Coordinates of C-alpha atoms in Angstrom, one line a residue:
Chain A
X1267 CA -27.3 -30.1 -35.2
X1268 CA -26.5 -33.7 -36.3
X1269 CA -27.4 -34.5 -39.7
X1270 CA -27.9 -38.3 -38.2
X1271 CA -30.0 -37.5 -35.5
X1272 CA -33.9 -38.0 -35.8
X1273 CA -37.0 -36.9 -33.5
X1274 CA -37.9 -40.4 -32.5
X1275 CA -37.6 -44.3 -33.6
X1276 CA -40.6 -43.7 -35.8
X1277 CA -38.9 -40.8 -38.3
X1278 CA -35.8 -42.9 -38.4
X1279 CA -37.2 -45.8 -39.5
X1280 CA -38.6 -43.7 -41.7
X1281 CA -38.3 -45.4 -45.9
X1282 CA -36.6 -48.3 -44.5
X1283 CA -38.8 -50.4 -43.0
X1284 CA -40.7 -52.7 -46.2
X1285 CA -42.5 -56.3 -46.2
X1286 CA -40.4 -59.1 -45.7
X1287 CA -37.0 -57.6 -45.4
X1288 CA -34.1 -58.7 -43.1
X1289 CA -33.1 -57.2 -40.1
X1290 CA -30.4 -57.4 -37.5
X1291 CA -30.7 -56.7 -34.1
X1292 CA -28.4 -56.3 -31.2
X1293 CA -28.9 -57.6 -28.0
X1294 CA -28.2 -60.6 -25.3
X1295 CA -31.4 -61.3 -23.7
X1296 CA -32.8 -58.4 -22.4
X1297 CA -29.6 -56.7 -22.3
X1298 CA -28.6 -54.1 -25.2
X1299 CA -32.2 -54.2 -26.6
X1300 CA -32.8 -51.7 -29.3
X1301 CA -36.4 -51.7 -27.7
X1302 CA -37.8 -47.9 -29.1
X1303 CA -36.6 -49.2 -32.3
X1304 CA -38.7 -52.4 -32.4
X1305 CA -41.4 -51.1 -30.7
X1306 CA -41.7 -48.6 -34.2
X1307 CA -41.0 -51.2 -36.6
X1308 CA -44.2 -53.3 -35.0
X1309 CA -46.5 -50.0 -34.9
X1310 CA -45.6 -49.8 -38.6
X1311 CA -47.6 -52.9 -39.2
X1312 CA -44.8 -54.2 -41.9
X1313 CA -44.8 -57.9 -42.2
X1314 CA -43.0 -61.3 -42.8
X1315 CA -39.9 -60.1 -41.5
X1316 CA -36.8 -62.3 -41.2
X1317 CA -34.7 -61.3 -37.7
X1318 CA -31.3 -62.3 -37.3
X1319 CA -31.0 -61.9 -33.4
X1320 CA -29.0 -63.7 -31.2
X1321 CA -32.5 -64.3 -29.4
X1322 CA -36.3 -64.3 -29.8
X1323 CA -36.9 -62.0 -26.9
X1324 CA -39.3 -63.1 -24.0
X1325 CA -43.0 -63.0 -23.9
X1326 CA -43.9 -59.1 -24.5
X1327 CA -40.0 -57.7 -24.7
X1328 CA -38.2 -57.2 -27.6
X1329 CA -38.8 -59.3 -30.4
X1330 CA -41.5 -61.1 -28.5
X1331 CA -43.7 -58.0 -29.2
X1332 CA -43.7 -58.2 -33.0
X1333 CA -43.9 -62.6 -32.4
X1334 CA -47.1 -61.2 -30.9
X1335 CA -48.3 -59.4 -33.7
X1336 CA -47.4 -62.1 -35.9
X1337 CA -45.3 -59.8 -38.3
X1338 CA -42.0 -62.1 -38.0
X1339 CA -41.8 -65.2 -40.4
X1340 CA -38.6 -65.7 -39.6
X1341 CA -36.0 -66.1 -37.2
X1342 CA -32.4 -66.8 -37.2
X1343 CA -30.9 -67.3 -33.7
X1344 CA -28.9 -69.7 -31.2
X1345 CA -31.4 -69.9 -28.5
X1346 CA -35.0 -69.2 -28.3
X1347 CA -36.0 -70.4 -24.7
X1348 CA -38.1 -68.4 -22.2
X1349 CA -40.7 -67.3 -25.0
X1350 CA -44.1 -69.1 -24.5
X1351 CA -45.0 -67.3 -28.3
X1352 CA -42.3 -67.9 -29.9
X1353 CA -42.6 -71.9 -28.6
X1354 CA -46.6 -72.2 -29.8
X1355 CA -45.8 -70.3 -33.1
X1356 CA -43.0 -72.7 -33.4
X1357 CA -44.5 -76.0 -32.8
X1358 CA -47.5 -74.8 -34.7
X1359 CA -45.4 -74.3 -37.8
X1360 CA -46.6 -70.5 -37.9
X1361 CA -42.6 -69.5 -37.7
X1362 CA -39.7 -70.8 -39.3
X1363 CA -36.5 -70.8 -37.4
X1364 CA -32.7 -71.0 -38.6
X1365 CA -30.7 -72.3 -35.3
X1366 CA -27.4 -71.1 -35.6
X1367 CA -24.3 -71.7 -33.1
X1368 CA -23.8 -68.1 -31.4
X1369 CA -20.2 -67.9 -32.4
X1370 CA -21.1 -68.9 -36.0
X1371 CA -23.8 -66.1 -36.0
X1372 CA -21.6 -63.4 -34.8
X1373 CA -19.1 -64.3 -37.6
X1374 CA -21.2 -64.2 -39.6
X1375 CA -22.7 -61.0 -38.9
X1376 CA -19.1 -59.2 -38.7
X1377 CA -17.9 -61.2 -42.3
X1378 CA -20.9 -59.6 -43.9
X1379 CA -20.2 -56.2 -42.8
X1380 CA -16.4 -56.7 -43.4
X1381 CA -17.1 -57.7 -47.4
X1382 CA -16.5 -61.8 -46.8
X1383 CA -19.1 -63.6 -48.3
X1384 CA -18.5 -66.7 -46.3
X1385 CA -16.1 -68.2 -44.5
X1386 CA -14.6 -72.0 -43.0
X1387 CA -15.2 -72.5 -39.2
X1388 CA -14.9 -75.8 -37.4
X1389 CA -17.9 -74.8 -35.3
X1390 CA -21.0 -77.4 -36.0
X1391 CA -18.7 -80.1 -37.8
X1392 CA -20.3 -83.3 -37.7
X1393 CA -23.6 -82.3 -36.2
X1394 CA -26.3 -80.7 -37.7
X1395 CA -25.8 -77.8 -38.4
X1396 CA -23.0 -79.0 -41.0
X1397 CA -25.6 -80.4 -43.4
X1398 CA -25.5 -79.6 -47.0
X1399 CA -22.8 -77.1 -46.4
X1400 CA -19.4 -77.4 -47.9
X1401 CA -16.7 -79.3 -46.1
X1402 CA -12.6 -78.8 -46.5
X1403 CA -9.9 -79.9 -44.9
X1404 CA -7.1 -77.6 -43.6
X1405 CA -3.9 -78.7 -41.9
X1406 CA -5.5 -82.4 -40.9
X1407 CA -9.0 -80.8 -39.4
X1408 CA -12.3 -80.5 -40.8
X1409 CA -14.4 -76.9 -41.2
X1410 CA -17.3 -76.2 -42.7
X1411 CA -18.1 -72.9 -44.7
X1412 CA -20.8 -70.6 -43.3
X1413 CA -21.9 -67.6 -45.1
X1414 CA -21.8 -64.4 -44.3
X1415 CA -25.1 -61.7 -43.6
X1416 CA -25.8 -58.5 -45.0
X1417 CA -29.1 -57.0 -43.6
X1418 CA -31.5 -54.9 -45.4
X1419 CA -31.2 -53.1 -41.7
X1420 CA -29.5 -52.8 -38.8
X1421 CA -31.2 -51.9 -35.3
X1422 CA -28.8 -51.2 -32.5
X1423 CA -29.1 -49.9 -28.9
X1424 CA -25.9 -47.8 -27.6
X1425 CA -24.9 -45.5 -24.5
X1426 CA -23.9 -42.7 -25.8
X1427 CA -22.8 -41.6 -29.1
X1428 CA -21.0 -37.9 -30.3
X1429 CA -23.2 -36.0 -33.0
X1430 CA -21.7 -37.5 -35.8
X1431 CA -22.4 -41.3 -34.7
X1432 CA -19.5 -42.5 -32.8
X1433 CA -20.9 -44.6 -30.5
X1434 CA -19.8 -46.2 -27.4
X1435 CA -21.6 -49.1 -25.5
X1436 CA -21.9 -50.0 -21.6
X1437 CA -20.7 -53.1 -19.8
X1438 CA -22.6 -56.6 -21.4
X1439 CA -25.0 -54.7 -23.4
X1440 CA -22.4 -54.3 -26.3
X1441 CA -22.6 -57.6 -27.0
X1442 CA -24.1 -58.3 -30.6
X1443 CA -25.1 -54.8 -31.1
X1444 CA -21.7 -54.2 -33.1
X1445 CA -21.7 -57.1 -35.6
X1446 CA -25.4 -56.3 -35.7
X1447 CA -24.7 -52.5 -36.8
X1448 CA -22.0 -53.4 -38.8
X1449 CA -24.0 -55.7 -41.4
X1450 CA -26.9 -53.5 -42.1
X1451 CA -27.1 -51.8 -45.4
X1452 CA -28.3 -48.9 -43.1
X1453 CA -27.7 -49.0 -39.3
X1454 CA -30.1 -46.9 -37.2
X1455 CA -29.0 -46.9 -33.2
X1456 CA -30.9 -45.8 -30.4
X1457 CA -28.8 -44.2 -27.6
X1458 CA -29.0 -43.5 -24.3
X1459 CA -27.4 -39.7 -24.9
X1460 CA -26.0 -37.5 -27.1
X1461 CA -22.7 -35.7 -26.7
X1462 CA -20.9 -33.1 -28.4
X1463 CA -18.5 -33.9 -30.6
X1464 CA -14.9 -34.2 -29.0
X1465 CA -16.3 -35.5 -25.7
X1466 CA -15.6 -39.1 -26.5
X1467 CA -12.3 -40.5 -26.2
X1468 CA -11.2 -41.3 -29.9
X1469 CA -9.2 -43.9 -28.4
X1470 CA -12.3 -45.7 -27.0
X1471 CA -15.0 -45.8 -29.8
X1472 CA -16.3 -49.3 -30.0
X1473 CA -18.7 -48.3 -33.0
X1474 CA -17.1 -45.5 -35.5
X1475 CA -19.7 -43.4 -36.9
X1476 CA -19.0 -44.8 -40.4
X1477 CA -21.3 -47.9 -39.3
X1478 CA -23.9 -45.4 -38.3
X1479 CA -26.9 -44.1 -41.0
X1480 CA -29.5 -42.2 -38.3
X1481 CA -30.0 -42.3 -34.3
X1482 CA -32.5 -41.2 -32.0
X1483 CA -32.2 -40.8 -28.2
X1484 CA -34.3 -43.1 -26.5
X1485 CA -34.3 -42.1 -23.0
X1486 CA -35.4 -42.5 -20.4
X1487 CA -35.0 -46.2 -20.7
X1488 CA -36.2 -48.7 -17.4
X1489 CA -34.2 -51.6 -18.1
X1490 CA -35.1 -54.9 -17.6
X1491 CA -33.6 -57.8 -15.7
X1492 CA -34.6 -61.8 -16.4
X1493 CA -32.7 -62.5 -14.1
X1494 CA -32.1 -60.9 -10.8
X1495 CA -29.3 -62.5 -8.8
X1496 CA -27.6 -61.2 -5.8
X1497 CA -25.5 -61.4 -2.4
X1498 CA -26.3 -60.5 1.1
X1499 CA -23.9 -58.0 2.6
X1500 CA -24.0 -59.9 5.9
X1501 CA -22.4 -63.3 3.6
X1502 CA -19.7 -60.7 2.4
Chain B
X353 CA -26.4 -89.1 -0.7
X354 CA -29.0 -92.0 -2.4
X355 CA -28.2 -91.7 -6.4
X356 CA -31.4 -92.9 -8.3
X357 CA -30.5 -96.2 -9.1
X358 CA -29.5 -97.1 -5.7
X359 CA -26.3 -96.8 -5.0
X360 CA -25.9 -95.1 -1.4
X361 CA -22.9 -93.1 -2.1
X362 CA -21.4 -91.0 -5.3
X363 CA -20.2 -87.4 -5.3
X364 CA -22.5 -84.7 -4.7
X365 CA -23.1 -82.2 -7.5
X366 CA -20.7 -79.4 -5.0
X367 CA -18.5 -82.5 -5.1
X368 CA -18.6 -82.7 -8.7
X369 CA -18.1 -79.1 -9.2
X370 CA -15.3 -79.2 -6.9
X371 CA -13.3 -82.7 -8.6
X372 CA -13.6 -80.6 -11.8
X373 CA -12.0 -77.3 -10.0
X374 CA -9.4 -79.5 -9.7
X375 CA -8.2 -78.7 -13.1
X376 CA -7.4 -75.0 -13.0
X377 CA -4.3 -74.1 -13.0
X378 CA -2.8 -70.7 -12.2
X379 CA -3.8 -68.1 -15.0
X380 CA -6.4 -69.8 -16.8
X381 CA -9.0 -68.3 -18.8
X382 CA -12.0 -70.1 -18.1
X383 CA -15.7 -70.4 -19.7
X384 CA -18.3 -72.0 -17.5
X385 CA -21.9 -73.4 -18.6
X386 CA -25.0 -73.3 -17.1
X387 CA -25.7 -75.6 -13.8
X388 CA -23.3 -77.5 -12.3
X389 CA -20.4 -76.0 -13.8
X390 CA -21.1 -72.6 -12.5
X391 CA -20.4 -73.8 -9.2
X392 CA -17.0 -74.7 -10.4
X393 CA -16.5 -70.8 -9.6
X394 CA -17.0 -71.3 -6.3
X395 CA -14.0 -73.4 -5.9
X396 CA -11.0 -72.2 -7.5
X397 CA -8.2 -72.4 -4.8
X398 CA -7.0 -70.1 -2.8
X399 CA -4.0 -67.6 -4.2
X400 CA -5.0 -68.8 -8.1
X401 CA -5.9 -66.3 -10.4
X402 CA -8.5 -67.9 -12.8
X403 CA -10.2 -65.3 -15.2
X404 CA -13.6 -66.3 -16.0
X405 CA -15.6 -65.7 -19.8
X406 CA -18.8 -64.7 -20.3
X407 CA -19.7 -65.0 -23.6
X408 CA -22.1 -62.2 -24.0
X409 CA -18.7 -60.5 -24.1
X410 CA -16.7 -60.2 -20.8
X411 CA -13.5 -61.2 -19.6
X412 CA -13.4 -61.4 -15.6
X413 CA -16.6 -62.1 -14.1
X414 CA -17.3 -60.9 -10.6
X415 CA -19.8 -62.3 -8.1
X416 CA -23.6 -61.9 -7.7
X417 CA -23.7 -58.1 -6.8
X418 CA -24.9 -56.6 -3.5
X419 CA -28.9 -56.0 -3.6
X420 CA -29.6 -52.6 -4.6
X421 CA -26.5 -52.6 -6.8
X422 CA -27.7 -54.9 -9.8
X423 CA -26.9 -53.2 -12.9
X424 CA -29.2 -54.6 -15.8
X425 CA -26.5 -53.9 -18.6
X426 CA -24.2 -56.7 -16.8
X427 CA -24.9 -59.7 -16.9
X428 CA -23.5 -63.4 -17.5
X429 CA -24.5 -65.5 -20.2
X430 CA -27.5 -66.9 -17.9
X431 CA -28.8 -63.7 -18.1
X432 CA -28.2 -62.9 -14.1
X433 CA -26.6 -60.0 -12.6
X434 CA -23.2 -60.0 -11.9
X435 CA -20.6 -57.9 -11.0
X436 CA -17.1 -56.8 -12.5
X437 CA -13.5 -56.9 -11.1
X438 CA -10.7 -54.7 -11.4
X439 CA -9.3 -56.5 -14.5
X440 CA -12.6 -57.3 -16.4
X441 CA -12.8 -56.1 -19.6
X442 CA -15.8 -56.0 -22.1
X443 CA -16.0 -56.6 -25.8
X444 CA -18.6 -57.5 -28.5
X445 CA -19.9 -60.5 -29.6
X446 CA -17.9 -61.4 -32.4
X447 CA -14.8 -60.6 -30.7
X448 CA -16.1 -62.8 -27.5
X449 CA -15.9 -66.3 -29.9
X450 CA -13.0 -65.1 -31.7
X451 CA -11.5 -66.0 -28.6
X452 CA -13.5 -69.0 -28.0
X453 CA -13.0 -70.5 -31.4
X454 CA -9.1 -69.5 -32.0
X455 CA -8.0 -71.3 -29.0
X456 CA -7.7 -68.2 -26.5
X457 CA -9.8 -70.3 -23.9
X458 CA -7.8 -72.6 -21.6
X459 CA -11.1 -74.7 -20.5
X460 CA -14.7 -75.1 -20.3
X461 CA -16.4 -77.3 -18.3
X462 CA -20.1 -78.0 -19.8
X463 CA -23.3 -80.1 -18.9
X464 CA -24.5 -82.7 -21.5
X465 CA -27.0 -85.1 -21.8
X466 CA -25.1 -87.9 -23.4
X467 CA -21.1 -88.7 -24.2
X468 CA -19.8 -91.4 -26.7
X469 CA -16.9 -93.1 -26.0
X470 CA -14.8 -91.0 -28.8
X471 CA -15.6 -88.1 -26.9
X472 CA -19.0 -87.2 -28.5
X473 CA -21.5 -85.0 -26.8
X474 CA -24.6 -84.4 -27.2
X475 CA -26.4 -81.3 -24.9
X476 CA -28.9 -79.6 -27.1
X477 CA -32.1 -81.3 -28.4
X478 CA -34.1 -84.1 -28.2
X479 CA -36.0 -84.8 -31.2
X480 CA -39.7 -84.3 -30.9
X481 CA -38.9 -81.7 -28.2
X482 CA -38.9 -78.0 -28.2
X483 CA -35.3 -76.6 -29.1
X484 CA -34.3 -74.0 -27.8
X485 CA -31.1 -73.6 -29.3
X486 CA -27.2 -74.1 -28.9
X487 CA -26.5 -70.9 -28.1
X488 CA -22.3 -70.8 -27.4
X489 CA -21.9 -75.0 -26.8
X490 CA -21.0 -75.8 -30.1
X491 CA -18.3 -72.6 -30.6
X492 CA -17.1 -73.7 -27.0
X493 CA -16.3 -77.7 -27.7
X494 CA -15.0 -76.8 -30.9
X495 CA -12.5 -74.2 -29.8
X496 CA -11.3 -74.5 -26.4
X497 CA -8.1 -76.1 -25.3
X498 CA -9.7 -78.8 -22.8
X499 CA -13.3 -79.3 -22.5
X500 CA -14.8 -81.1 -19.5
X501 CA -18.3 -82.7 -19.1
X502 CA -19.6 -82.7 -15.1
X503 CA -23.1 -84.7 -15.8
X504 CA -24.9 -87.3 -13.3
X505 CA -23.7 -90.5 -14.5
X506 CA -27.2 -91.6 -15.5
X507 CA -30.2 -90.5 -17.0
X508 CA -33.4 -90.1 -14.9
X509 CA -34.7 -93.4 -15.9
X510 CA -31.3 -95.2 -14.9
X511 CA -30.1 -95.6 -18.5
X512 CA -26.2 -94.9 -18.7
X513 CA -25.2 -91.5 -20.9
X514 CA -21.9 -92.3 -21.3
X515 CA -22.4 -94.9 -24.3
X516 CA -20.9 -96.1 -27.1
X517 CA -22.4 -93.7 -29.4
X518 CA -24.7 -90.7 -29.2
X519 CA -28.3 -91.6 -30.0
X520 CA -29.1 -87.4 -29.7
X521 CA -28.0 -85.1 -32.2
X522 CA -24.9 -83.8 -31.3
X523 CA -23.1 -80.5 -30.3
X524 CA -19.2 -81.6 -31.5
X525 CA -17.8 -84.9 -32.6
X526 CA -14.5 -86.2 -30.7
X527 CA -13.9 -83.1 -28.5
X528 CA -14.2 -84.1 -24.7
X529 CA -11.4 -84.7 -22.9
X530 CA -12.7 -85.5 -19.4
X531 CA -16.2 -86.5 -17.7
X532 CA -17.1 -85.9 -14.4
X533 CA -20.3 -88.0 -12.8
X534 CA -21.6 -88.5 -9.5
X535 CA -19.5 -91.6 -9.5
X536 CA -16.7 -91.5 -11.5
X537 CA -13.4 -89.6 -13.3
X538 CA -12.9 -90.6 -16.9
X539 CA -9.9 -88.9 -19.2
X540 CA -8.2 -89.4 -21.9
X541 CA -4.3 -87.7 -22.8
X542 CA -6.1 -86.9 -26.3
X543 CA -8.2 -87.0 -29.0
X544 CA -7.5 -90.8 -30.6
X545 CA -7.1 -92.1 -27.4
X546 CA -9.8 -94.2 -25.6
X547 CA -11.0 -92.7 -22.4
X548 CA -9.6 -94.5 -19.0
X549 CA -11.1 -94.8 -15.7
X550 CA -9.0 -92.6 -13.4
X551 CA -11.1 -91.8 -10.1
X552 CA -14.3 -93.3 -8.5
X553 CA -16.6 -91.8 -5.7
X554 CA -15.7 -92.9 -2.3
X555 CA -17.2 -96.3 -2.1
X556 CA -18.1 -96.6 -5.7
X557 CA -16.4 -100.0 -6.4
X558 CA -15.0 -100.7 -10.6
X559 CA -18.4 -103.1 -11.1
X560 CA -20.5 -100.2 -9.9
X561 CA -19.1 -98.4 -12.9
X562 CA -19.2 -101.0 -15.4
X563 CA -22.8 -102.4 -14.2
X564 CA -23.5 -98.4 -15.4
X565 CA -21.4 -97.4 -18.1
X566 CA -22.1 -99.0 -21.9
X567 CA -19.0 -96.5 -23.2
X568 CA -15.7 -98.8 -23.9
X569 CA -13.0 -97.7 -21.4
X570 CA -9.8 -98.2 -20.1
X571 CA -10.0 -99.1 -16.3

């Protein structure tokens, strides 16, 4: 049996989860949601959390749930529409927010787990994102330095990952779930299975199991679409 | 088509879309905003390979899937459904604007609210509005090869958007390299050049433009 693996989101989050710490999340939208995992951190009542999250969730998904509960003071993301909370605790001055370009926040989630403290991007130059941050000049163009993120924890949502955390992800849900795992002091992923060990490809492990602290499985999941866009068969 | 300000002609927004397809070329990678420029998809000519980005983190992205076959763990960077092709591939976030910032895109083509005549834009907030973020436009103008606006040539209210300066905050300084309006094509061969007039609407006349455009350019 897997040393990593836990009953459920609520034993693995087990010690970790303290007032005002910093967490990364994974997840585009509603796609590659660590969802069991933030549903336990907001029935553990902890507060004035800062989320770096590419988004705020919706009304009642994801993040929105603990907006709801008023348990976040803090958000670092590069867009934060379609969340009527989020935009009332916002204007109200209830939440601070840190808008970040979603390039620049990637970076700088995968420069904190890789050991750079910061580095020079020419993302945000002249605009406002550049202000009070460091500019130099390399080979005739300007770049500004952003700094790198180490989270006190890391929630990420997976496919499938072998006993010993090596974890693979499907389609679009990757998406920030591996620079989101990879700068959390402790990384705890929710997957959809678990497989023996040997039965993923070592050639085509997104997430080695290094990057990975505890897991739960959190099936079965009902996925959720914003947006549901399609094509007639007769228009093919 | 009857533009806001009167003028009885000017390109459609399919038109639009369609003016700005004009500037794929055989192999290009290609990263497409939300709006008008997703129907830039819809006109890539026939026997070109273009390969389009999403930057949620996916390389080749396939049509609107049949009903029934939505698959909640693909999706574009609207957040819709989509659908893969045999050459798509997947990767992560970080990896998906290493591409975008280090030059890997050939072109974007991006809505924006106003352009300065050195190739400003602003698409992201209004002051005293709710933000809700830049999400990828910033990475995008600052790293891709050729970046193209496709915007209606004039605000709601009539007022022009392609001005001398920005008056909104902006999302990259000196980085656009073509505009596409209703009523006009304006380039520029680069990036301390001044933009020039290269292509009106049918019946769009050169005063049309000027009665509409406060930007300096070459006509």
């Amino acid at each position: 049996m897997s040393k990593k693996l836990y009953p459920n989101a609520t034993a693995a989050l087990d010690g970790l989860l303290k007032n005002d710490i910093l967490i990364a999340s994974g997840g585009f939208g509603l796609c590659g949601l660590p969802e069991r995992l933030l549903d336990a951190v907001r029935e553990s009542g902890v507060t004035g959390l800062t989320f770096v999250s590419n988004n705020a969730g919706i009304d009642n998904e994801g993040i929105g749930k603990l907006l709801r509960t008023k348990q976040v003071r803090k958000m670092i993301s590069s867009y934060v529409g379609e969340n009527k909370e989020f935009e009332r605790q916002y204007l109200a001055g209830e939440l601070e927010v840190e808008f970040c370009p979603q390039g620049t926040l990637a970076e700088r989630m995968r420069a904190g787990g890789a050991g750079i403290p910061g580095f020079y991007t020419k993302t945000g130059v002249g605009t406002l994102v550049a202000e009070g941050k460091e500019v130099k000049n390399f080979d005739d163009q300007d770049y500004i330095l952003e700094r790198g993120i180490v989270a006190d924890l890391a929630l990420v949502k997976a496919w499938k990952a072998d006993e010993t955390g090596n974890v693979v992800f499907r389609k679009t849900a990757r998406n920030f779930n591996v620079p989101a795992a990879t700068c959390g002091k402790v990384c705890v992923v929710e997957v959809e299975e678990i497989v023996p060990a040997g039965s993923l490809d070592p050639d085509s492990i997104h997430l080695p199991g290094v990057y990975v602290q505890r897991m739960i499985v959190g099936a079965p999941y009902d996925k959720k679409i914003e947006f549901r866009t399609t094509r007639s068969r007769e228009a093919a | 088509m009857t533009t806001h300000d009167g003028i009885a002609k000017g390109w459609t927004r399919d038109q639009m879309a369609a003016r700005a397809a004009q500037e794929l070329q055989d192999g290009f990678y290609v990263n497409l905003g939300i709006g008008i420029p997703t129907l830039v998809a819809n006109h890539v000519p026939e026997g070109m390979t273009v390969t389009l980005q999403s930057e949620n983190g996916m390389l080749g992205i396939g049509p609107f899937p049949f009903e029934g076959e939505e698959d909640a763990d693909l999706i574009n960077a609207g957040k819709q459904t989509i659908s893969e092709l045999p050459h798509s591939a997947y990767f992560d976030s970080a990896q998906s604007f290493a591409m975008i910032r280090g030059g890997h895109i050939d072109l974007t083509v991006l809505g924006a609210m106003e352009i300065s005549e050195t190739g400003d834009i602003a698409n992201w907030m209004i002051p005293g509005k709710m933000i809700k973020g830049m999400g990828g436009a910033m990475d995008l103008v600052a790293g891709v090869k050729k970046i193209i606006v496709v915007m209606e040539h004039c605000a709601k209210d009539g007022s022009p958007k392609f001005i001398p300066a920005c008056t909104l905050p902006l999302t990259g300084k000196n980085v656009v390299d073509m505009v596409i309006t209703d009523l006009a094509v304006f380039a520029r061969p680069d990036h301390n050049s001044p933009f020039r007039l290269i292509e009106m609407a049918p019946g769009v006349t050169a005063e049309d433009i000027a009665a509409r455009t406060t930007a300096h350019y070459i006509s």
